[in-house]
Tab-separated table of C-alpha atoms and ligand atoms in Angstrom:
chain	number	residue	atom	x	y	z
A	133	GLU	CA	-5.441	19.366	-39.197
A	134	LEU	CA	-5.352	18.617	-42.976
A	135	ALA	CA	-3.450	21.885	-43.486
A	136	ALA	CA	-0.989	21.224	-40.639
A	137	ARG	CA	-0.249	17.885	-42.214
A	138	MET	CA	0.395	19.302	-45.623
A	139	ALA	CA	2.234	22.044	-44.103
A	140	GLU	CA	0.011	24.699	-45.922
A	141	LYS	CA	-1.965	27.652	-44.604
A	142	THR	CA	-5.333	26.679	-43.023
A	143	GLY	CA	-6.955	29.794	-44.960
A	144	ALA	CA	-5.628	28.328	-48.284
A	145	VAL	CA	-7.167	24.876	-47.445
A	146	VAL	CA	-10.484	26.456	-46.544
A	147	LYS	CA	-10.475	28.522	-49.832
A	148	ALA	CA	-9.712	25.331	-51.899
A	149	LEU	CA	-12.578	23.711	-50.359
A	150	MET	CA	-14.839	26.708	-51.073
A	151	ASN	CA	-13.729	26.521	-54.575
A	152	ASN	CA	-14.864	22.918	-54.565
A	153	GLY	CA	-18.283	23.998	-53.439
A	154	MET	CA	-17.829	23.067	-49.680
A	155	MET	CA	-18.697	25.998	-47.469
A	156	VAL	CA	-16.681	25.116	-44.316
A	157	THR	CA	-15.098	26.692	-41.619
A	158	GLN	CA	-11.615	25.536	-40.367
A	159	ASN	CA	-13.027	23.367	-37.670
A	160	GLU	CA	-15.257	21.235	-39.924
A	161	THR	CA	-14.814	17.617	-40.562
A	162	ILE	CA	-14.360	16.594	-44.132
A	163	ASP	CA	-14.812	13.185	-45.631
A	164	ALA	CA	-11.903	11.202	-46.851
A	165	ASP	CA	-12.648	11.693	-50.476
A	166	THR	CA	-12.757	15.240	-50.274
A	167	ALA	CA	-9.606	15.350	-48.229
A	168	GLU	CA	-8.022	13.388	-51.167
A	169	LEU	CA	-9.064	15.676	-53.733
A	170	ILE	CA	-7.678	18.777	-51.826
A	171	ILE	CA	-4.448	17.003	-51.112
A	172	GLU	CA	-3.936	16.376	-54.821
A	173	GLU	CA	-4.801	19.895	-55.532
A	174	PHE	CA	-1.951	21.010	-53.478
A	175	GLY	CA	0.361	18.494	-55.048
A	176	HIS	CA	0.706	16.143	-52.170
A	177	LYS	CA	0.671	12.557	-52.142
A	178	VAL	CA	-2.111	10.849	-50.376
A	179	VAL	CA	-1.461	7.951	-47.901
A	180	ARG	CA	-4.623	6.532	-46.553
A	181	VAL	CA	-4.259	4.863	-43.243
A	182	SER	CA	-6.472	1.582	-42.835
A	183	ASP	CA	-6.879	-1.250	-40.550
A	184	ALA	CA	-4.426	-3.363	-42.530
A	185	ASP	CA	-1.732	-0.550	-42.638
A	186	VAL	CA	-2.103	-0.381	-38.696
A	187	GLU	CA	-1.766	-4.209	-38.542
A	188	ASP	CA	1.234	-4.234	-40.822
A	189	VAL	CA	3.153	-1.875	-38.688
A	190	ILE	CA	2.623	-3.663	-35.446
A	191	MET	CA	2.294	-7.147	-36.957
A	192	GLU	CA	2.861	-9.976	-34.626
A	193	ILE	CA	6.335	-10.970	-35.298
A	194	LEU	CA	6.720	-14.779	-35.355
A	195	ASP	CA	9.568	-15.728	-33.091
A	196	GLU	CA	11.751	-18.588	-33.778
A	197	GLU	CA	11.980	-21.389	-31.228
A	198	LYS	CA	15.754	-20.632	-30.654
A	199	ASP	CA	15.066	-16.816	-29.956
A	200	LEU	CA	12.622	-17.992	-26.906
A	201	GLN	CA	13.839	-17.688	-23.478
A	202	SER	CA	11.762	-18.622	-20.363
A	203	ARG	CA	9.807	-15.891	-18.723
A	204	PRO	CA	8.505	-15.380	-15.303
A	205	PRO	CA	4.720	-16.115	-14.754
A	206	ILE	CA	2.191	-13.306	-14.262
A	207	ILE	CA	-0.193	-14.140	-11.529
A	208	THR	CA	-3.403	-12.701	-10.420
A	209	ILE	CA	-5.187	-13.166	-7.160
A	210	MET	CA	-8.936	-13.716	-7.227
A	211	GLY	CA	-11.586	-14.818	-4.708
A	212	HIS	CA	-14.466	-13.568	-2.606
A	213	VAL	CA	-14.411	-10.254	-0.933
A	214	ASP	CA	-12.796	-10.198	2.608
A	215	HIS	CA	-11.363	-13.706	2.057
A	216	GLY	CA	-7.863	-12.027	2.169
A	217	LYS	CA	-6.689	-11.184	-1.441
A	218	THR	CA	-5.144	-7.801	-0.538
A	219	SER	CA	-3.711	-9.107	2.570
A	220	LEU	CA	-2.186	-12.051	0.745
A	221	LEU	CA	-0.631	-9.784	-1.816
A	222	ASP	CA	0.891	-7.484	0.939
A	223	ALA	CA	2.207	-10.559	2.906
A	224	ILE	CA	4.091	-11.885	-0.141
A	225	ARG	CA	5.476	-8.546	-1.069
A	226	SER	CA	6.746	-7.835	2.424
A	227	ALA	CA	7.926	-11.275	3.013
A	228	LYS	CA	10.020	-11.268	-0.187
A	229	VAL	CA	11.289	-7.792	-0.427
A	230	VAL	CA	14.726	-7.783	1.283
A	231	ALA	CA	14.945	-4.809	3.656
A	232	GLY	CA	17.702	-2.500	2.576
A	233	GLU	CA	16.920	-3.279	-1.176
A	234	ALA	CA	16.043	0.097	-2.400
A	235	GLY	CA	15.268	1.031	1.052
A	236	GLY	CA	13.125	-1.799	1.355
A	237	ILE	CA	10.283	0.295	-0.151
A	238	THR	CA	7.953	-1.008	-2.962
A	239	GLN	CA	6.088	1.390	-5.063
A	240	HIS	CA	2.422	0.673	-5.812
A	241	ILE	CA	2.679	0.699	-9.616
A	242	GLY	CA	-0.028	-1.959	-10.133
A	243	ALA	CA	2.144	-4.984	-10.264
A	244	TYR	CA	5.398	-6.300	-8.416
A	245	GLN	CA	7.852	-8.891	-8.741
A	246	VAL	CA	9.245	-11.349	-6.069
A	247	THR	CA	12.075	-13.876	-6.048
A	248	THR	CA	11.206	-17.159	-4.268
A	249	ASP	CA	13.716	-18.791	-1.850
A	250	THR	CA	14.743	-21.316	-4.661
A	251	GLY	CA	15.175	-18.536	-7.042
A	252	ALA	CA	12.197	-18.290	-9.255
A	253	VAL	CA	10.974	-14.878	-10.386
A	254	LEU	CA	7.085	-14.334	-10.062
A	255	SER	CA	5.110	-11.315	-11.329
A	256	PHE	CA	1.882	-10.475	-9.321
A	257	LEU	CA	-0.771	-8.191	-10.344
A	258	ASP	CA	-1.649	-5.913	-7.591
A	259	THR	CA	-5.292	-5.415	-8.352
A	260	PRO	CA	-6.925	-8.350	-6.996
A	261	GLY	CA	-10.253	-9.585	-8.052
A	262	HIS	CA	-12.130	-10.552	-11.221
A	263	ALA	CA	-13.337	-7.424	-12.355
A	264	ALA	CA	-10.007	-5.897	-13.360
A	265	PHE	CA	-9.105	-9.234	-14.883
A	266	THR	CA	-12.244	-9.341	-17.079
A	267	SER	CA	-11.926	-5.726	-18.083
A	268	MET	CA	-8.410	-6.338	-19.216
A	269	ARG	CA	-9.543	-9.493	-21.155
A	270	SER	CA	-12.447	-7.737	-22.678
A	271	ARG	CA	-9.943	-5.145	-24.175
A	272	GLY	CA	-7.931	-8.105	-25.736
A	273	ALA	CA	-5.116	-8.105	-23.065
A	274	GLN	CA	-4.726	-11.430	-21.500
A	275	VAL	CA	-2.010	-10.741	-18.937
A	276	THR	CA	-2.572	-13.711	-16.440
A	277	ASP	CA	-0.799	-16.923	-16.794
A	278	ILE	CA	-1.870	-18.325	-13.286
A	279	VAL	CA	-4.886	-17.452	-11.046
A	280	VAL	CA	-4.438	-17.996	-7.270
A	281	LEU	CA	-7.843	-18.614	-6.048
A	282	VAL	CA	-8.162	-17.490	-2.458
A	283	VAL	CA	-10.882	-19.105	-0.327
A	284	ALA	CA	-11.127	-18.349	3.533
A	285	ALA	CA	-11.051	-21.491	5.643
A	286	ASP	CA	-13.618	-19.887	7.944
A	287	ASP	CA	-16.130	-19.084	5.132
A	288	ALA	CA	-15.562	-21.592	2.302
A	289	VAL	CA	-16.823	-21.169	-1.226
A	290	MET	CA	-18.942	-17.917	-1.663
A	291	PRO	CA	-20.593	-16.414	-4.731
A	292	GLN	CA	-17.723	-14.434	-6.073
A	293	THR	CA	-15.410	-17.517	-5.579
A	294	VAL	CA	-17.495	-19.188	-7.966
A	295	GLU	CA	-17.400	-16.186	-10.182
A	296	ALA	CA	-13.679	-16.259	-10.115
A	297	ILE	CA	-13.481	-19.951	-11.025
A	298	ASN	CA	-15.505	-19.303	-13.989
A	299	HIS	CA	-13.536	-16.215	-15.117
A	300	ALA	CA	-10.354	-18.429	-14.828
A	301	LYS	CA	-11.833	-21.322	-16.724
A	302	ALA	CA	-13.360	-19.046	-19.444
A	303	ALA	CA	-9.850	-17.551	-19.919
A	304	GLY	CA	-8.339	-21.022	-19.893
A	305	VAL	CA	-5.793	-19.894	-17.130
A	306	PRO	CA	-4.713	-22.701	-14.675
A	307	MET	CA	-5.663	-22.130	-10.932
A	308	ILE	CA	-3.998	-22.681	-7.686
A	309	VAL	CA	-6.211	-22.655	-4.556
A	310	ALA	CA	-4.904	-20.827	-1.529
A	311	ILE	CA	-7.031	-21.819	1.381
A	312	ASN	CA	-6.424	-18.708	3.492
A	313	LYS	CA	-6.992	-17.801	7.200
A	314	ILE	CA	-5.750	-21.163	8.334
A	315	ASP	CA	-4.832	-19.488	11.640
A	316	LYS	CA	-8.365	-18.907	12.606
A	317	PRO	CA	-9.934	-20.949	15.191
A	318	GLY	CA	-12.983	-21.832	13.050
A	319	ALA	CA	-10.848	-22.736	10.011
A	320	ASN	CA	-12.082	-25.857	8.229
A	321	PRO	CA	-9.908	-26.411	5.116
A	322	ASP	CA	-11.582	-29.573	4.141
A	323	LYS	CA	-15.017	-27.837	3.799
A	324	VAL	CA	-13.327	-25.555	1.116
A	325	ARG	CA	-11.957	-28.721	-0.582
A	326	THR	CA	-15.469	-30.333	-0.520
A	327	ASP	CA	-17.284	-27.180	-1.690
A	328	LEU	CA	-14.833	-26.717	-4.576
A	329	LEU	CA	-15.741	-30.183	-5.902
A	330	GLN	CA	-19.230	-28.892	-6.753
A	331	HIS	CA	-17.759	-26.414	-8.934
A	332	GLU	CA	-15.557	-29.048	-10.810
A	333	VAL	CA	-12.381	-27.746	-9.053
A	334	ILE	CA	-10.809	-30.963	-7.766
A	335	VAL	CA	-7.685	-30.148	-5.626
A	336	GLU	CA	-4.791	-32.570	-5.048
A	337	LYS	CA	-5.767	-33.457	-1.579
A	338	MET	CA	-9.099	-34.846	-3.264
A	339	SER	CA	-6.984	-36.682	-5.843
A	340	GLY	CA	-7.420	-34.008	-8.389
A	341	GLU	CA	-4.820	-31.748	-10.200
A	342	VAL	CA	-5.368	-28.422	-8.762
A	343	GLN	CA	-2.839	-27.578	-6.304
A	344	ASP	CA	-4.057	-26.522	-2.910
A	345	VAL	CA	-2.031	-24.844	-0.264
A	346	GLU	CA	-2.968	-23.971	3.329
A	347	VAL	CA	-1.936	-20.241	4.088
A	348	SER	CA	-2.374	-17.405	6.536
A	349	ALA	CA	-1.669	-14.026	5.174
A	350	ILE	CA	-1.594	-12.742	8.814
A	351	THR	CA	1.100	-15.233	10.448
A	352	GLY	CA	2.802	-16.060	6.952
A	353	GLN	CA	2.227	-19.786	7.395
A	354	GLY	CA	2.481	-21.622	4.070
A	355	LEU	CA	3.464	-18.491	1.985
A	356	ASP	CA	6.597	-20.126	0.823
A	357	THR	CA	4.560	-23.368	-0.030
A	358	LEU	CA	2.283	-21.294	-2.055
A	359	LEU	CA	5.201	-19.639	-3.885
A	360	GLU	CA	6.802	-22.817	-4.797
A	361	ALA	CA	3.453	-24.149	-5.880
A	362	ILE	CA	3.308	-21.076	-8.346
A	363	ALA	CA	6.783	-21.642	-9.429
A	364	LEU	CA	5.899	-25.455	-10.088
A	365	GLN	CA	2.843	-24.552	-12.096
A	366	SER	CA	4.804	-22.025	-14.021
A	367	GLU	CA	7.520	-24.774	-15.018
A	368	ILE	CA	4.672	-26.931	-16.468
A	369	LEU	CA	3.364	-24.192	-18.588
A	370	GLU	CA	6.771	-23.536	-20.204
A	371	LEU	CA	6.293	-19.801	-20.499
A	372	LYS	CA	8.359	-18.155	-23.011
A	373	ALA	CA	9.220	-15.038	-24.775
A	374	ASN	CA	11.781	-13.414	-27.110
A	375	PRO	CA	13.493	-10.544	-25.210
A	376	ASP	CA	15.309	-9.427	-28.556
A	377	ARG	CA	12.630	-7.981	-30.417
A	378	ALA	CA	10.406	-4.641	-30.323
A	379	ALA	CA	8.584	-4.736	-27.133
A	380	VAL	CA	4.806	-5.583	-26.778
A	381	GLY	CA	3.118	-4.898	-23.405
A	382	ALA	CA	-0.220	-4.362	-21.784
A	383	VAL	CA	-1.396	-1.506	-19.580
A	384	ILE	CA	-2.355	-2.454	-16.138
A	385	GLU	CA	-3.007	1.098	-14.687
A	386	ALA	CA	-2.772	4.543	-16.087
A	387	GLN	CA	-3.091	7.887	-14.468
A	388	LEU	CA	-2.417	11.630	-15.086
A	389	ASP	CA	0.207	12.471	-12.461
A	390	VAL	CA	0.375	16.088	-11.548
A	391	GLY	CA	3.965	16.254	-11.662
A	392	ARG	CA	4.999	13.635	-14.233
A	393	GLY	CA	2.059	13.799	-16.724
A	394	PRO	CA	0.439	10.799	-17.947
A	395	VAL	CA	1.937	7.680	-16.375
A	396	ALA	CA	1.272	3.945	-17.352
A	397	THR	CA	2.135	0.924	-15.707
A	398	VAL	CA	2.918	-1.668	-18.617
A	399	LEU	CA	3.515	-5.257	-18.101
A	400	ILE	CA	5.910	-6.291	-20.751
A	401	GLN	CA	4.585	-9.466	-22.645
A	402	THR	CA	7.454	-10.034	-25.172
A	403	GLY	CA	10.509	-8.057	-26.262
A	404	THR	CA	12.393	-5.428	-24.384
A	405	LEU	CA	11.106	-1.925	-23.724
A	406	ARG	CA	14.165	0.769	-23.617
A	407	VAL	CA	14.300	4.328	-22.715
A	408	GLY	CA	14.012	6.367	-26.119
A	409	ASP	CA	11.843	3.603	-27.594
A	410	ILE	CA	8.884	5.031	-29.701
A	411	PHE	CA	5.513	3.420	-29.000
A	412	VAL	CA	1.927	3.465	-29.564
A	413	VAL	CA	-0.526	2.406	-27.016
A	414	GLY	CA	-4.126	2.263	-27.460
A	415	GLU	CA	-5.250	5.678	-28.783
A	416	GLN	CA	-2.184	7.371	-27.308
A	417	HIS	CA	1.567	7.338	-28.355
A	418	GLY	CA	5.010	8.639	-27.163
A	419	LYS	CA	8.585	8.025	-26.687
A	420	VAL	CA	9.909	6.465	-23.469
A	421	ARG	CA	11.415	9.345	-21.453
A	422	ALA	CA	11.750	7.017	-18.291
A	423	LEU	CA	11.029	3.776	-17.051
A	424	ILE	CA	10.442	3.056	-13.328
A	425	ASN	CA	10.443	-0.290	-11.690
A	426	ASP	CA	8.363	-1.581	-8.706
A	427	HIS	CA	10.900	-0.328	-6.493
A	428	GLY	CA	10.696	3.266	-7.557
A	429	GLU	CA	13.998	3.067	-9.349
A	430	ARG	CA	14.706	4.273	-12.602
A	431	VAL	CA	15.699	1.577	-15.037
A	432	LYS	CA	17.085	1.659	-18.726
A	433	GLU	CA	15.002	-1.205	-19.959
A	434	ALA	CA	12.422	-3.889	-19.090
A	435	GLY	CA	11.964	-7.301	-20.348
A	436	PRO	CA	9.323	-10.025	-20.675
A	437	SER	CA	6.910	-10.239	-17.458
A	438	VAL	CA	8.474	-7.194	-16.003
A	439	PRO	CA	6.119	-4.401	-14.860
A	440	VAL	CA	7.407	-0.758	-15.216
A	441	GLU	CA	5.943	2.522	-15.179
A	442	VAL	CA	6.379	4.343	-18.491
A	443	LEU	CA	6.808	8.175	-18.759
A	444	GLY	CA	6.658	9.981	-21.988
A	445	LEU	CA	3.003	9.503	-23.115
A	446	ASN	CA	1.031	12.346	-25.024
A	447	GLY	CA	-2.254	11.069	-23.122
A	448	THR	CA	-3.644	8.503	-20.640
A	449	PRO	CA	-4.211	5.139	-22.146
A	450	GLU	CA	-6.780	2.796	-20.731
A	451	ALA	CA	-6.109	-0.303	-18.666
A	452	GLY	CA	-5.795	-3.271	-21.122
A	453	ASP	CA	-4.612	-1.195	-24.033
A	454	VAL	CA	-1.637	-2.786	-25.718
A	455	LEU	CA	1.577	-1.029	-26.214
A	456	ASN	CA	3.771	-1.674	-29.409
A	457	VAL	CA	7.119	-0.247	-30.051
A	458	VAL	CA	7.193	1.085	-33.658
A	459	ASP	CA	10.078	2.616	-35.892
A	460	THR	CA	9.107	6.058	-36.211
A	461	ASP	CA	7.119	8.990	-34.614
A	462	ALA	CA	5.029	9.495	-37.728
A	463	GLN	CA	3.888	5.840	-37.492
A	464	ALA	CA	3.127	6.149	-33.818
A	465	ARG	CA	1.129	9.351	-34.367
A	466	GLU	CA	-0.489	7.990	-37.355
A	467	ILE	CA	-1.764	4.754	-35.763
A	468	ALA	CA	-2.839	6.397	-32.618
A	469	GLU	CA	-4.881	8.962	-34.487
A	470	TYR	CA	-6.450	6.339	-36.713
A	471	ARG	CA	-7.352	4.360	-33.661
A	472	GLU	CA	-8.965	7.482	-31.992
A	473	LYS	CA	-10.918	8.122	-35.073
A	474	ALA	CA	-12.200	4.561	-35.255
A	475	ALA	CA	-13.057	4.480	-31.646
A	476	LYS	CA	-14.851	7.711	-31.999
A	477	ASP	CA	-16.929	6.313	-34.994
A	478	LYS	CA	-17.736	3.108	-33.117
A	479	ARG	CA	-18.848	4.927	-30.101
A	480	ALA	CA	-21.238	7.281	-32.176
A	481	ALA	CA	-22.686	4.287	-33.942
A	482	ALA	CA	-23.204	2.466	-30.557
A	483	GLY	CA	-24.874	5.461	-29.075
A	484	ALA	CA	-27.268	5.881	-31.969
A	485	ALA	CA	-28.150	2.270	-31.610
A	486	THR	CA	-28.929	2.202	-27.954
A	487	THR	CA	-31.072	5.294	-28.221
A	488	LEU	CA	-33.053	3.717	-31.052
A	489	GLU	CA	-33.431	0.374	-29.196
A	490	GLN	CA	-34.338	2.212	-26.131
A	491	LEU	CA	-37.035	4.230	-28.193
A	492	MET	CA	-38.540	1.018	-29.479
A	493	ALA	CA	-38.434	-0.681	-26.097
A	494	ASN	CA	-39.981	2.273	-24.536
A	495	ALA	CA	-42.721	2.315	-27.089
A	496	LYS	CA	-43.418	-1.325	-26.869
A	497	ALA	CA	-43.545	-1.377	-23.106
A	498	ASP	CA	-45.517	1.907	-23.005
A	499	GLU	CA	-43.744	2.946	-20.050
A	500	THR	CA	-40.531	4.674	-19.554
A	501	VAL	CA	-37.529	3.134	-17.842
A	502	SER	CA	-36.182	5.227	-14.882
A	503	GLU	CA	-32.671	5.984	-15.029
A	504	MET	CA	-30.468	6.778	-12.135
A	505	PRO	CA	-27.763	8.885	-13.263
A	506	ILE	CA	-24.311	8.817	-11.332
A	507	LEU	CA	-20.857	10.169	-11.889
A	508	VAL	CA	-17.768	8.110	-11.066
A	509	LYS	CA	-14.318	9.255	-10.302
A	510	ALA	CA	-11.684	6.912	-9.075
A	511	ASP	CA	-7.848	6.984	-8.391
A	512	VAL	CA	-6.847	4.542	-11.203
A	513	GLN	CA	-8.333	3.536	-14.577
A	514	GLY	CA	-8.678	0.022	-13.567
A	515	SER	CA	-11.011	0.849	-10.512
A	516	ALA	CA	-13.102	3.239	-12.729
A	517	GLU	CA	-13.717	0.648	-15.267
A	518	ALA	CA	-14.502	-2.083	-12.735
A	519	ILE	CA	-16.967	0.294	-11.146
A	520	VAL	CA	-18.624	1.126	-14.422
A	521	GLN	CA	-19.011	-2.480	-15.341
A	522	ALA	CA	-20.471	-3.163	-11.931
A	523	MET	CA	-22.890	-0.420	-12.536
A	524	ALA	CA	-24.073	-1.841	-15.811
A	525	LYS	CA	-25.315	-5.002	-14.136
A	526	ILE	CA	-27.541	-3.265	-11.459
A	527	GLY	CA	-31.111	-2.586	-12.333
A	528	ASN	CA	-34.059	-4.268	-14.057
A	529	ASP	CA	-36.847	-3.522	-16.459
A	530	GLU	CA	-37.860	-0.506	-14.509
A	531	VAL	CA	-34.651	1.014	-13.136
A	532	ARG	CA	-31.227	1.383	-14.696
A	533	VAL	CA	-28.063	2.955	-13.464
A	534	ARG	CA	-26.564	5.170	-16.128
A	535	VAL	CA	-22.783	6.247	-15.554
A	536	LEU	CA	-22.883	10.011	-17.094
A	537	HIS	CA	-19.050	10.015	-16.580
A	538	SER	CA	-16.352	8.187	-15.272
A	539	GLY	CA	-12.806	9.422	-14.867
A	540	VAL	CA	-9.601	9.315	-13.034
A	541	GLY	CA	-8.507	11.895	-10.586
A	542	ALA	CA	-9.894	14.310	-7.944
A	543	ILE	CA	-13.368	15.494	-8.082
A	544	THR	CA	-13.270	18.831	-9.707
A	545	GLU	CA	-15.675	21.818	-10.284
A	546	SER	CA	-16.345	20.507	-13.740
A	547	ASP	CA	-17.732	17.323	-12.148
A	548	ILE	CA	-19.998	19.108	-9.959
A	549	GLY	CA	-21.340	21.113	-12.784
A	550	LEU	CA	-22.192	17.838	-14.598
A	551	ALA	CA	-23.737	16.285	-11.703
A	552	GLU	CA	-25.863	19.307	-10.875
A	553	ALA	CA	-27.037	19.412	-14.385
A	554	SER	CA	-28.156	15.992	-14.507
A	555	GLY	CA	-29.388	15.568	-10.864
A	556	ALA	CA	-26.649	12.965	-10.397
A	557	PRO	CA	-24.578	11.968	-7.143
A	558	ILE	CA	-20.730	11.771	-7.362
A	559	MET	CA	-19.218	8.571	-6.266
A	560	GLY	CA	-15.434	8.974	-5.500
A	561	PHE	CA	-13.402	5.906	-4.964
A	562	ASN	CA	-10.263	6.620	-3.402
A	563	VAL	CA	-10.207	10.275	-4.411
A	564	ARG	CA	-11.329	13.497	-2.663
A	565	ALA	CA	-12.893	16.576	-3.921
A	566	ASN	CA	-10.824	19.586	-4.170
A	567	THR	CA	-11.671	22.745	-1.828
A	568	SER	CA	-13.368	24.707	-4.749
A	569	ALA	CA	-15.334	21.593	-5.770
A	570	ARG	CA	-16.385	20.909	-2.333
A	571	ASN	CA	-17.588	24.515	-1.794
A	572	THR	CA	-19.553	24.456	-5.144
A	573	ALA	CA	-21.156	21.085	-4.259
A	574	ASN	CA	-22.341	22.520	-0.928
A	575	GLN	CA	-23.822	25.615	-2.576
A	576	LYS	CA	-25.473	23.529	-5.396
A	577	GLY	CA	-26.538	20.666	-3.175
A	578	VAL	CA	-24.673	18.008	-5.112
A	579	GLU	CA	-24.151	14.854	-3.285
A	580	ILE	CA	-20.559	13.613	-3.079
A	581	ARG	CA	-20.161	10.119	-1.539
A	582	TYR	CA	-16.481	8.725	-0.879
A	583	TYR	CA	-15.669	5.027	-1.023
A	584	SER	CA	-12.541	2.880	-0.635
A	585	ILE	CA	-14.296	-0.435	-1.241
A	586	ILE	CA	-15.953	-1.158	-4.597
A	587	TYR	CA	-18.565	-3.480	-2.957
A	588	ASP	CA	-19.696	-0.868	-0.764
A	589	LEU	CA	-20.042	1.582	-3.426
A	590	VAL	CA	-21.976	-1.134	-5.591
A	591	ASP	CA	-24.246	-2.045	-2.518
A	592	ASP	CA	-25.222	1.675	-1.992
A	593	VAL	CA	-26.093	2.223	-5.558
A	594	LYS	CA	-28.022	-0.891	-5.570
A	595	ALA	CA	-29.987	0.175	-2.326
A	596	ALA	CA	-30.648	3.514	-4.167
A	597	ALA	CA	-31.774	1.889	-7.329
A	598	SER	CA	-34.258	-0.326	-5.402
A	599	GLY	CA	-35.407	2.775	-3.412
A	600	LEU	CA	-36.010	4.322	-6.693
A	601	LEU	CA	-38.089	1.289	-7.815
A	602	SER	CA	-40.278	1.277	-4.786
A	603	ALA	CA	-40.918	4.959	-5.013
A	604	GLU	CA	-42.340	4.449	-8.570
A	605	ILE	CA	-44.570	1.719	-7.718
B	1489	GDP	P1	-10.055	-9.077	0.279
B	1489	GDP	O1	-11.330	-8.372	0.388
B	1489	GDP	O2	-10.226	-10.379	-0.277
B	1489	GDP	O3	-8.791	-8.215	-0.200
B	1489	GDP	O4	-9.627	-9.282	1.865
B	1489	GDP	P2	-8.595	-8.494	2.796
B	1489	GDP	O5	-7.321	-8.814	2.377
B	1489	GDP	O6	-9.061	-6.975	2.799
B	1489	GDP	O7	-9.044	-9.344	4.128
B	1489	GDP	C1	-10.231	-9.151	4.767
B	1489	GDP	C2	-9.880	-9.376	6.272
B	1489	GDP	O8	-9.558	-10.571	6.789
B	1489	GDP	C3	-8.952	-8.431	6.978
B	1489	GDP	O9	-9.603	-7.858	8.179
B	1489	GDP	C4	-7.915	-9.073	7.122
B	1489	GDP	O10	-6.972	-8.633	8.236
B	1489	GDP	C5	-8.223	-10.438	7.500
B	1489	GDP	N1	-7.492	-11.491	6.927
B	1489	GDP	C6	-6.812	-11.725	5.779
B	1489	GDP	N2	-6.177	-12.924	5.803
B	1489	GDP	C7	-6.262	-13.369	7.015
B	1489	GDP	C8	-5.539	-14.440	7.519
B	1489	GDP	O11	-4.811	-15.376	7.027
B	1489	GDP	N3	-5.935	-14.825	8.967
B	1489	GDP	C9	-6.849	-13.992	9.704
B	1489	GDP	N4	-7.064	-14.243	10.867
B	1489	GDP	N5	-7.341	-12.935	9.001
B	1489	GDP	C10	-7.009	-12.514	7.839
């Protein structure tokens, strides 16, 4: 790598190192000081990349008030399982996509935009639930302006409703309550309103400030009122961005596409992203080869609050990674590599710490913690991350779930190999195993389980973990 950067022969660099008393091969990692010595010996100039340099290149540009223009709000739908988050997202999408427009077909790219009857543009994140919301936030990307809290009128406030309220409050994001399933015979919207009081959510009908709208994702009742409530909330927030600057965006989904290579859906936060722009995104970098909007159409540019699929990445970034447009290829590469190394160092440090901690805890308790290893494969990064986070919460002093590996894409033979070696089952979320992997799994007795609902997966692992627990006693 060092030789390549200096455009020198690898052998010459290895020889120079040996002359300096370092008996190394070409794949060995050397420290920065040694590298500096060698670089100078070869007559090149040393440029060290540091945190500060990285910050400098992608420094937050302070926008002047006069450059700011209003931008659409970004909305996340949260609420308890089965209260109708997905149905509501689907209903809004299908009600507002004009038939004939791009064939009336919307592509699932992780977010979509609709225009209300009064002309307000709204951007919806297509991954409902607080797991995705939280994992994005933990990576530093706050991409939600308004939370729509869905509560089923026939079920009222449930545990995940409370979690969602807490997440929205922690993020300081305003809420709108959608009281869903109002078409159902057992619907009791006032119970929802009184239940919410206990969690310090006082809706307008209870003389509070939080807008509440009765809706039905099935009949479409109240949908327009909900959209107008969101538009109103957005006006109050006075959301603004500067479209005339280098783009900054957040990755909401990323995957390795067989035909197209790494693809990331990016929600532009400020600036305008254009075809040909050079960018760095998390530990990856690239040059925008194509931009595809939520109707599957190629577009030349995307401005603030617009979700687009970005093609032209060198690798798959993670949900929550921030995309920054930079001036040159060299900068993009440099920053991405610097981040990759920094992340690797951090992981190594974290790994060592856990092992030590574990050893100490084990020694103290004088008994070992049973670990239940699993492998996770999912269709998109957001789901994989949500599952891994859910797994971390399962377990107690005696049993812990350990995700050996989590990834995006079909279950392959290499997954089976790892699972077999560790005695772990494979949990597939919205993915299948390819034929050869299926055959190998059968031969080796590796269990593959398929899911399309995260909570089912979590429940099964919980049950297995408690089984392990009782077997131990
Ligand atoms: P999610 O888990 O919150 O995403 O909930 P879903 O959107 O998957 O909905 C769960 C179930 O409730 C599905 O069977 C939906 O058809 C049903 N459902 C959702 N919204 C409504 C509604 O407004 N009225 C009625 N009657 N059923 C609904």
